Short mmCIF file of C-alpha atoms in Angstrom, two decimals:
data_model
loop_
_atom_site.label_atom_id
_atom_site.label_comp_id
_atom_site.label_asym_id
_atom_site.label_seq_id
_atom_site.Cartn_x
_atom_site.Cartn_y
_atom_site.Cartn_z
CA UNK A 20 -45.07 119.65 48.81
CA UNK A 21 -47.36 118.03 50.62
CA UNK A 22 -47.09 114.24 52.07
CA UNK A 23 -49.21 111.87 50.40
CA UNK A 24 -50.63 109.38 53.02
CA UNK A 25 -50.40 105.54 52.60
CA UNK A 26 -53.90 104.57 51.77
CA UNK A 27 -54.56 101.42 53.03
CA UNK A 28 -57.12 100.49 50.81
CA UNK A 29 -57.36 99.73 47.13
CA UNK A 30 -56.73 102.27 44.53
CA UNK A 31 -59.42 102.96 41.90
CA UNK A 32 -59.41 101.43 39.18
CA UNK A 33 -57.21 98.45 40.96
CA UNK A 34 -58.59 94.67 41.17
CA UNK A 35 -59.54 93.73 44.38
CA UNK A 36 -57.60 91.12 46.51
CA UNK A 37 -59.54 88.01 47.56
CA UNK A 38 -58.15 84.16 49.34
CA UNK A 39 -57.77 81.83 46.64
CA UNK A 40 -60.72 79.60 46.33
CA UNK A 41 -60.77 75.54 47.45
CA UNK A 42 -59.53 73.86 44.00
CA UNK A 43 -62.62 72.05 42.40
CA UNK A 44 -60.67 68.57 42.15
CA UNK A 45 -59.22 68.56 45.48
CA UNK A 46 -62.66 69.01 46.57
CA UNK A 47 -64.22 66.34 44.72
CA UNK A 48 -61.20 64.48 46.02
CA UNK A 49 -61.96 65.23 49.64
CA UNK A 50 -65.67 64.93 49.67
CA UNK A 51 -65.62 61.89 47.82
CA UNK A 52 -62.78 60.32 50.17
CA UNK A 53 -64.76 61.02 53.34
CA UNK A 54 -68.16 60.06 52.29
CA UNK A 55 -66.40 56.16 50.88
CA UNK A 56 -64.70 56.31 54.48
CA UNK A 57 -68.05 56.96 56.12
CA UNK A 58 -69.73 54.49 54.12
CA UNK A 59 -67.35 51.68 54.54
CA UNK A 60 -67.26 52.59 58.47
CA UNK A 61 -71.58 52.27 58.72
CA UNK A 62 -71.51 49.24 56.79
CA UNK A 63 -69.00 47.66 58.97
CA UNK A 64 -71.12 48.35 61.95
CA UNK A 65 -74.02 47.35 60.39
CA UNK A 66 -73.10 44.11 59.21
CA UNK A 67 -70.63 43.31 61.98
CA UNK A 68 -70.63 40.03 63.84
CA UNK A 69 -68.83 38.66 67.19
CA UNK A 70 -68.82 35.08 66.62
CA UNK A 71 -67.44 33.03 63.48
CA UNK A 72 -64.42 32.11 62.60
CA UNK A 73 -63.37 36.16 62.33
CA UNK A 74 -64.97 37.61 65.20
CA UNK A 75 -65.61 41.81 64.55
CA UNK A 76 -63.90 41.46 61.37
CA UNK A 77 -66.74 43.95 59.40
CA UNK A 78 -65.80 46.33 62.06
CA UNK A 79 -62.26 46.32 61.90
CA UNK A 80 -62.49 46.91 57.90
CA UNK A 81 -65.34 49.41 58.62
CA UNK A 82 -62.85 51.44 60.59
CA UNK A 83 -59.74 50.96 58.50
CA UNK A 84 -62.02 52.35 55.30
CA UNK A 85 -62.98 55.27 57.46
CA UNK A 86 -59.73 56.44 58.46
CA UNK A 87 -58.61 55.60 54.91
CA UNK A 88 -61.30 57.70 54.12
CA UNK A 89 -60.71 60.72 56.38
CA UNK A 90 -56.51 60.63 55.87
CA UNK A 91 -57.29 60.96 52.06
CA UNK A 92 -59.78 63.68 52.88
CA UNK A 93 -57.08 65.52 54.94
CA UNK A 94 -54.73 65.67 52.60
CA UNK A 95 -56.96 66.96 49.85
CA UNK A 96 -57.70 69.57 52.37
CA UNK A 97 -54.03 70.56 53.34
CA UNK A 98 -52.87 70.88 49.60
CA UNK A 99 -55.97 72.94 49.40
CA UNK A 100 -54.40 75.30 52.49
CA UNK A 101 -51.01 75.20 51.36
CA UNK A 102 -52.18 76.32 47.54
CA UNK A 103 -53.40 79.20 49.32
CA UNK A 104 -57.12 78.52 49.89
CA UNK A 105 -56.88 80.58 53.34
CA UNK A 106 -61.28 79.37 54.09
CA UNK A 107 -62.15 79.24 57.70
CA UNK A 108 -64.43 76.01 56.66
CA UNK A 109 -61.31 74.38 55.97
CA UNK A 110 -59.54 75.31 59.01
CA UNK A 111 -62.29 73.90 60.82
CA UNK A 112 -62.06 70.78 58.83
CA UNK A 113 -58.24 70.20 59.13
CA UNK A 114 -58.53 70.49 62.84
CA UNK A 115 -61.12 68.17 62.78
CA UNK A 116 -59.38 65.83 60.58
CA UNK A 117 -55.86 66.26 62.18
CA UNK A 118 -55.79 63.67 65.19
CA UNK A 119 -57.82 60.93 63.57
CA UNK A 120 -55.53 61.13 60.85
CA UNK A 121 -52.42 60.79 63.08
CA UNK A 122 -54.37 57.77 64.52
CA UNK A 123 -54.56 55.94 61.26
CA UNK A 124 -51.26 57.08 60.21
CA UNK A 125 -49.72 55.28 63.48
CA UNK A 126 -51.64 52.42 63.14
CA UNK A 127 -51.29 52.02 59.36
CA UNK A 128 -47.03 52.45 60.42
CA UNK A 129 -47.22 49.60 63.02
CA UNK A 130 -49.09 47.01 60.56
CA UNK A 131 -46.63 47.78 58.19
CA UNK A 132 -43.79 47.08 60.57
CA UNK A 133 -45.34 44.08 62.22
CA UNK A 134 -45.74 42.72 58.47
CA UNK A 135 -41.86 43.62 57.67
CA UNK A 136 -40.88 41.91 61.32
CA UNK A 137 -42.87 38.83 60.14
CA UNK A 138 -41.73 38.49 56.80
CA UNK A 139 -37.77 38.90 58.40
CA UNK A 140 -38.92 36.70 61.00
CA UNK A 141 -40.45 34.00 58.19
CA UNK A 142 -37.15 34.25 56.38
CA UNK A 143 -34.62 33.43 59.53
CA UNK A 144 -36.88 30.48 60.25
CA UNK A 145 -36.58 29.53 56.66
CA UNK A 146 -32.54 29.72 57.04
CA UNK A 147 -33.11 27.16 60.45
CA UNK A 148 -35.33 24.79 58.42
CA UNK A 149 -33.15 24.57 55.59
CA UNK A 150 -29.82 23.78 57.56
CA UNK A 151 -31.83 21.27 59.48
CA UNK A 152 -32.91 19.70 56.20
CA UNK A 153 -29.70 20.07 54.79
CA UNK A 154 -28.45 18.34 58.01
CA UNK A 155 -25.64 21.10 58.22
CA UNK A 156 -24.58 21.65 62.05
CA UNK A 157 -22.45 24.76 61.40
CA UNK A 158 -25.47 26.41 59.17
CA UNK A 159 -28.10 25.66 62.29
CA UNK A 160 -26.14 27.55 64.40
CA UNK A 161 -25.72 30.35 62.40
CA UNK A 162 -28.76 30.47 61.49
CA UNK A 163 -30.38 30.20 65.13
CA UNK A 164 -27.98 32.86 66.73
CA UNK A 165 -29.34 35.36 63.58
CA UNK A 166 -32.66 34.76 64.89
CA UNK A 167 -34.79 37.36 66.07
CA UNK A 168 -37.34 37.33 69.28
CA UNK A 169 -40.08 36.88 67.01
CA UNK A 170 -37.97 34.12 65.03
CA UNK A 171 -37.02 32.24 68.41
CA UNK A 172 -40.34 32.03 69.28
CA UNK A 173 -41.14 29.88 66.88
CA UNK A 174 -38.80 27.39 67.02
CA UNK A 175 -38.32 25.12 69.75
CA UNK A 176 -35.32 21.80 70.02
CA UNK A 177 -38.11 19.73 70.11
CA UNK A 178 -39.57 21.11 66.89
CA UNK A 179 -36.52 21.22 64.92
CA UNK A 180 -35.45 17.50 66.10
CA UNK A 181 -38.58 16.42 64.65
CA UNK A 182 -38.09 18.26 61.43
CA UNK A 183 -34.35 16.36 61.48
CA UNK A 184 -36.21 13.13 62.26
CA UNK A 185 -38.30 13.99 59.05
CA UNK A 186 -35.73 14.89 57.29
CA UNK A 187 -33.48 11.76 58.83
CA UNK A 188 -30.63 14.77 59.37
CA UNK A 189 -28.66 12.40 61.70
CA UNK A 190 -25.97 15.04 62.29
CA UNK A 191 -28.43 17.94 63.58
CA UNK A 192 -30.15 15.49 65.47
CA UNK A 193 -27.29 14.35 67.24
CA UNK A 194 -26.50 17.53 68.22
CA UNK A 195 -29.95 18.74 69.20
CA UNK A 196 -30.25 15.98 71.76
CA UNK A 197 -26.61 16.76 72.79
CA UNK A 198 -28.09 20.42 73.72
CA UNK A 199 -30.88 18.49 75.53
CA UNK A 200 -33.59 18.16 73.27
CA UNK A 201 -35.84 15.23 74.49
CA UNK A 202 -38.72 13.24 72.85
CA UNK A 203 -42.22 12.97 74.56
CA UNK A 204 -45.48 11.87 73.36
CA UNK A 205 -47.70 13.84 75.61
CA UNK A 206 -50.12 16.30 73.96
CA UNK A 207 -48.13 19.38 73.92
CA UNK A 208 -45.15 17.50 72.47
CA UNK A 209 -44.39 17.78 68.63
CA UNK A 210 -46.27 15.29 66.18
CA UNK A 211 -46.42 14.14 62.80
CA UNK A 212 -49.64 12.36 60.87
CA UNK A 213 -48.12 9.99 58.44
CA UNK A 214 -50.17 7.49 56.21
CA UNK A 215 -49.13 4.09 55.20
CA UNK A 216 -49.12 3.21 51.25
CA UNK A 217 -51.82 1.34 51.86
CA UNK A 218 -54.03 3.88 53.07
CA UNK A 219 -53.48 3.42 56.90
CA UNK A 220 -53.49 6.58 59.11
CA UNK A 221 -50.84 7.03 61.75
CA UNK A 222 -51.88 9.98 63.73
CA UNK A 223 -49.47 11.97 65.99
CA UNK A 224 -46.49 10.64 65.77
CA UNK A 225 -43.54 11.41 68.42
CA UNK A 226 -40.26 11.34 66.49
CA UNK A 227 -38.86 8.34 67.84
CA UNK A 228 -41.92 6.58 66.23
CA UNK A 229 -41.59 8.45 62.80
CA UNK A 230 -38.34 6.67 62.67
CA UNK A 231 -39.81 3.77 63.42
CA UNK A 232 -42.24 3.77 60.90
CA UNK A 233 -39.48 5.40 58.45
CA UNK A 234 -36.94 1.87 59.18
CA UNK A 235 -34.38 4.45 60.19
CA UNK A 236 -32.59 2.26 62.61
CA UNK A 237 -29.74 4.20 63.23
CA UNK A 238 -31.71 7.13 64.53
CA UNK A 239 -33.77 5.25 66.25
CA UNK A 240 -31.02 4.33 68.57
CA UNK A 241 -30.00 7.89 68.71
CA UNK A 242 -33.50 9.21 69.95
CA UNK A 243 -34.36 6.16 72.30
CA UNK A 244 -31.97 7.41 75.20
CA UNK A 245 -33.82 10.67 74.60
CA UNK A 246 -37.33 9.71 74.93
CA UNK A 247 -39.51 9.41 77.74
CA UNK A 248 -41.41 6.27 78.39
CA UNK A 249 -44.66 7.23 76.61
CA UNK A 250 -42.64 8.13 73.51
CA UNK A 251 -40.87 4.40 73.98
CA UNK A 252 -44.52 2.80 74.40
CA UNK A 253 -45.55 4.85 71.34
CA UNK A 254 -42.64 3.62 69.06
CA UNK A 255 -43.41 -0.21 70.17
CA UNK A 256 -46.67 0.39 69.09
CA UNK A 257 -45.95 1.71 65.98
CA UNK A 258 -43.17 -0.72 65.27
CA UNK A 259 -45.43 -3.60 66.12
CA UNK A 260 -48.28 -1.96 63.81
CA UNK A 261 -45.79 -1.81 60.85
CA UNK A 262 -44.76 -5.33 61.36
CA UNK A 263 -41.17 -3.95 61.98
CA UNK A 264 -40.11 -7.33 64.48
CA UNK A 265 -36.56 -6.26 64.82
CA UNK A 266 -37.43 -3.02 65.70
CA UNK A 267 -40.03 -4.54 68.54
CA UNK A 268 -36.97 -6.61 69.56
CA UNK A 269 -34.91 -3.71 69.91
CA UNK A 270 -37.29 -1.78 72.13
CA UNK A 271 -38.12 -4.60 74.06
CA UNK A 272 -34.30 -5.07 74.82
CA UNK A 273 -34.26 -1.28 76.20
CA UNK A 274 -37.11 -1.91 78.36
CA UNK A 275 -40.20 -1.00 76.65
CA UNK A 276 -42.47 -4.45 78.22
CA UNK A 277 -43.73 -6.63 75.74
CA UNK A 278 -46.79 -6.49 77.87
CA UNK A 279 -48.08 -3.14 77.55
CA UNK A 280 -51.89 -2.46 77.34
CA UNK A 281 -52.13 0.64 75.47
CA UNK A 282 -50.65 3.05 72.87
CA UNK A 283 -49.68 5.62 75.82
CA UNK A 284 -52.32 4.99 78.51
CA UNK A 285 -53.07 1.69 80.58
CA UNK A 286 -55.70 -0.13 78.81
CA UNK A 287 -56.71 -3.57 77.89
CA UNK A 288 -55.43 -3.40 74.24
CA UNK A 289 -52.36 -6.38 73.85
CA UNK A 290 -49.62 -5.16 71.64
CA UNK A 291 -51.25 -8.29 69.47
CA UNK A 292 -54.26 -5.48 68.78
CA UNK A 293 -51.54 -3.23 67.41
CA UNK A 294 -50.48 -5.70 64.95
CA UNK A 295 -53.79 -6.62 64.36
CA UNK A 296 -54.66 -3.02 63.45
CA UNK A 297 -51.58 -3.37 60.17
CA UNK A 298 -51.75 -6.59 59.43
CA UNK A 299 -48.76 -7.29 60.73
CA UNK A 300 -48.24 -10.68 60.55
CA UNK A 301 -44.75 -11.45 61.57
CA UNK A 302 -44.78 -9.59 64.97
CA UNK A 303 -48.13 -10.93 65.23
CA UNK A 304 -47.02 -14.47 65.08
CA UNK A 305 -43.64 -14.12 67.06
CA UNK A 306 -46.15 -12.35 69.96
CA UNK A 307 -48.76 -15.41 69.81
CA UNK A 308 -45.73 -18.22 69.82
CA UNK A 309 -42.88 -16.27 72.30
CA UNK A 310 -45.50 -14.29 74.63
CA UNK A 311 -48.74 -16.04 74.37
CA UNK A 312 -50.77 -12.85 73.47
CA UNK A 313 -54.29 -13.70 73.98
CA UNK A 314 -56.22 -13.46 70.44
CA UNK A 315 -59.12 -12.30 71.73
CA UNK A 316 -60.19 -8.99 73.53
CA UNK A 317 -59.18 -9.02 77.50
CA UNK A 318 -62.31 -8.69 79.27
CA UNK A 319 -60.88 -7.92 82.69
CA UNK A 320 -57.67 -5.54 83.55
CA UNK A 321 -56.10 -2.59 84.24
CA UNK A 322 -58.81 -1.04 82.47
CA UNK A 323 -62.40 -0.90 83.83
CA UNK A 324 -63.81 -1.31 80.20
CA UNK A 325 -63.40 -4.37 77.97
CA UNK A 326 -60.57 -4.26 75.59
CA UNK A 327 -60.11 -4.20 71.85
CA UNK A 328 -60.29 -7.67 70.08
CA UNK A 329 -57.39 -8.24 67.39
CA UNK A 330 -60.22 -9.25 64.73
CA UNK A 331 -61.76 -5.60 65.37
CA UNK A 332 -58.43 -4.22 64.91
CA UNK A 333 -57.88 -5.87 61.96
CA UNK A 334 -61.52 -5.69 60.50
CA UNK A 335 -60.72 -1.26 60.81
CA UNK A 336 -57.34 -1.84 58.81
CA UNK A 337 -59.82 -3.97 56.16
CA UNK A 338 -62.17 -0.88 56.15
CA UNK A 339 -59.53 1.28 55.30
CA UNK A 340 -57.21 -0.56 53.29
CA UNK A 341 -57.31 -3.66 50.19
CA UNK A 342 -54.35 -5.14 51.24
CA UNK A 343 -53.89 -8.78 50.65
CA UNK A 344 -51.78 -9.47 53.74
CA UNK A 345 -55.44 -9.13 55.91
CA UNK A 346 -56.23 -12.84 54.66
CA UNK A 347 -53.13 -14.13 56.13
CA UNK A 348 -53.65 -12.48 60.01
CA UNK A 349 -57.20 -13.88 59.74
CA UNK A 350 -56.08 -17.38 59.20
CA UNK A 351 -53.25 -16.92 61.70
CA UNK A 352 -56.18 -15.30 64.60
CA UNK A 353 -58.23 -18.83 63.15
CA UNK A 354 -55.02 -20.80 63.60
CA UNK A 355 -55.12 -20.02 67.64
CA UNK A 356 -58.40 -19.88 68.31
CA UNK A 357 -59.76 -16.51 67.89
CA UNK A 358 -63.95 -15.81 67.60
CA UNK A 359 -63.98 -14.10 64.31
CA UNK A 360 -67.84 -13.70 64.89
CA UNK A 361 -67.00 -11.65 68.05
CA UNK A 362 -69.38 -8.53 68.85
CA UNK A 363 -67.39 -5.66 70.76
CA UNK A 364 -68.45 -4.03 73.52
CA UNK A 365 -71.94 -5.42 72.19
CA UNK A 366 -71.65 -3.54 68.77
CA UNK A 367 -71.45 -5.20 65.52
CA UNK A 368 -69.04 -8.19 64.36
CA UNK A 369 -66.18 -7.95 61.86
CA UNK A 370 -68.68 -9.38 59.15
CA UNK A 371 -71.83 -7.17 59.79
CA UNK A 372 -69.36 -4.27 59.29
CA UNK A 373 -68.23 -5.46 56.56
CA UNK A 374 -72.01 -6.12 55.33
CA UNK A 375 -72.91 -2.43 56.46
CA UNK A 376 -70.64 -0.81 55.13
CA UNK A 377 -70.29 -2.62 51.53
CA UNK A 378 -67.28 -4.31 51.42
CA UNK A 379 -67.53 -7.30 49.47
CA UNK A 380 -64.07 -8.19 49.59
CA UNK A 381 -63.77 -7.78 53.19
CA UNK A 382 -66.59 -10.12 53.69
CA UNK A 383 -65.39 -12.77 51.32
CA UNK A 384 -61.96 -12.72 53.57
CA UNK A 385 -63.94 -12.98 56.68
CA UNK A 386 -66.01 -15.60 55.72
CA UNK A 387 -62.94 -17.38 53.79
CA UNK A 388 -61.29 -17.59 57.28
CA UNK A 389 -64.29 -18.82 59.07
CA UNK A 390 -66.47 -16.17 59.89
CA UNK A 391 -70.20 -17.61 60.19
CA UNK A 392 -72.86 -15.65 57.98
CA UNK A 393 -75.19 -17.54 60.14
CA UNK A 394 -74.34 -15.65 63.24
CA UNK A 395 -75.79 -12.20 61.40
CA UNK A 396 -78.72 -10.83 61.92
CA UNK A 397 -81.35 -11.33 59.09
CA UNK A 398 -81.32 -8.26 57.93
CA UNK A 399 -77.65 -8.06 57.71
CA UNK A 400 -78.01 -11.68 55.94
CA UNK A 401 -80.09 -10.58 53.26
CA UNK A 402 -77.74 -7.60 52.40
CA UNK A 403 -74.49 -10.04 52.43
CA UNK A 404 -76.03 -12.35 49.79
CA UNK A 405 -76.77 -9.23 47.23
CA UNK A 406 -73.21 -8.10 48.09
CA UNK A 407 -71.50 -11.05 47.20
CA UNK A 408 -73.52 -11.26 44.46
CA UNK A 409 -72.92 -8.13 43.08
CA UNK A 410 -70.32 -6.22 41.04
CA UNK A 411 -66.84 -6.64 42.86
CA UNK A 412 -65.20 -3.69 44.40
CA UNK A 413 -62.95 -1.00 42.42
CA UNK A 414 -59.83 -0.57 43.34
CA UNK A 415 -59.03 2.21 45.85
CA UNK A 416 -57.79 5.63 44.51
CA UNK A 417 -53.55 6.23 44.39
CA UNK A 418 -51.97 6.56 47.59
CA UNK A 419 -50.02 10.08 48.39
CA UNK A 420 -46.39 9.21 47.23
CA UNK A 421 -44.64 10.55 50.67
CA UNK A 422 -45.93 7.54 52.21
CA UNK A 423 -44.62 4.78 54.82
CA UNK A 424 -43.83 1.58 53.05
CA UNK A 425 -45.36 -1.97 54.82
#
């Protein structure tokens, strides 16, 4: 018999073979993925900006939407190829496709483990803050030896001892400072705002003077050996603004001169101007009868400008406050002498401030303690008799409750 020969071709009467074609929804899919991607990467070009706050921001999104775009498309396009849709179109495409996608796919990979790095790195600082605030030694150490690189940078032993100073965690202080944590008030130092109760704004605090201002004498005497002289300067001034005597009498009695002319720097500001500037009538007193503080401004010093006046200092702390305890620093500036009608640095007096600005009851004080309305200009003279004339003032708004006390 003869062989029959393999025919290589179809039989009759057979269906013909033929590739599987590209499944309508994954090509919707992929279509529709790449043109959003495109889309979202023109319009981020388009509208993309170098300056702001968020400099090439619409660019950045552009591009993330355009590799979202094009990794979506891919996909769509390899299901297509697995499912058996064998289209040389497509293997065009997926070449095409292939190493952008791997670009987004490595990028998308290291966002996601940057956030996960962060959000382990936000929790271990959370376990430090909490054993600082829960003034537990044992619990800070742990908790700083579990910290990461990303944690440790962070967190600094001058940061946490001002977080124990806030927190008044005598125990984690004490042992931050036996570690060698120090306090400084220069400007890369930690600082804390804090506001008075009666609206007065302390503004970057060193943590000796945030126990100052919080009366916490026992760790003030555990931070003064730590601090540097400008921190020590700082805390007199604060103490001496928050009419804390005892506390200027302490300092004083570790060095800090009674005589300083400045906050931190050497100007011609007494420590009777930072008295002034709180009201502060008992250090203000004990400076004008033990030290002989002059009660006006010191024209000529160690600065080449004039200095601060006490009655300007106090007229700010009027501004910004109602407190009744202004009335009795103006009568004691009065008392010894002081020009209430004083103009500094050939601006405006207490009173025409008080006229420009609309405070009738600051005005009343002033001119109570013997401020002259006669000294104003005419102007200014005019405007004080419809203020006092007019409605009186309403009371200020509600403090913030974490406040310092007077």
């Amino acid at each position: 018999m003869p062989r029959i020969a393999a025919h290589r071709g179809t039989l009759p009467g057979m269906p013909h073979s033929r590739t599987p074609a590209f499944n309508p929804l994954l090509a919707v899919l992929s279509g529709l993925s790449l043109a959003a991607g495109v889309i979202a990467g023109i319009a981020g070009l388009a509208t993309n900006s170098s300056g702001g706050l968020f400099p090439n921001l619409a660019l950045a999104l552009g591009l993330m939407g355009l590799g979202l775009g094009n990794a979506v498309s891919f996909l769509c396009n390899l299901l297509a190829w697995r499912l058996g849709a064998r289209l040389r179109w497509l293997r065009i495409a997926l070449i095409i496709q292939v190493l952008p996608t791997i670009a987004f796919a490595a990028i998308a990979c290291k966002a996601v483990w940057d956030n996960w790095q962060d959000r382990r790195s936000l929790q271990q600082r959370g376990a430090v803050w909490n054993a600082v605030r829960s003034d537990d030694v044992a619990a800070l150490t742990l908790a700083r030896q579990s910290c990461g690189t990303a944690c440790r940078e962070g967190i600094t032993d001058q940061g946490l001892l001002m977080h124990a100073t806030m927190a008044r965690a005598h125990q984690v202080a004490g042992h931050l400072i036996a570690q060698g944590a120090t306090v400084s008030a220069s400007l890369t130092a930690p600082s804390m705002d804090l506001h008075t109760c009666e609206g007065r704004y302390l503004p970057a605090l060193s943590a000796l003077s945030v126990a100052v201002a919080q009366r916490d004498d026992a760790l003030v005497a555990l931070l003064l050996p730590a601090s540097d002289m400008a921190a020590r300067r700082e805390a007199m001034w604060t103490a001496a603004t928050l009419d804390r005597l005892d506390t200027v009498q302490t300092l004083a009695a570790n060095g800090v001169p009674l005589t300083l002319r400045g906050k931190t720097l050497d100007q011609n500001d007494t420590l009777l101007v930072a008295a002034a500037s709180g009201a502060a009538t008992t250090v203000g007193r004990w400076l004008i009868d033990t030290q002989g503080l002059p009660v006006d401004a010191i024209v000529h010093g160690p600065d080449p400008y004039p200095g601060t006046a006490p009655i300007a200092a106090l007229s700010d702390f009027m501004r910004d406050t109602q407190s009744p305890r202004a009335a009795e620093f103006l009568r004691l500036l009065r008392a010894h002498g002081a020009d209430l009608d004083a103009r500094p640095r050939n601006g405006a007096s207490a009173l025409e401030e008080a006229v420009r600005i609309g405070r009738k009851p600051v005005a009343a004080q002033l001119i109570d303690a013997g401020a002259d309305p006669a000294r104003l200009p005419p102007a200014a003279r005019t405007r004080l008799a419809e203020l006092l004339a007019g409605p009186d003032e309403p009371v200020f708004p509600k403090r913030r409750t974490d406040c310092v006390p007077p």
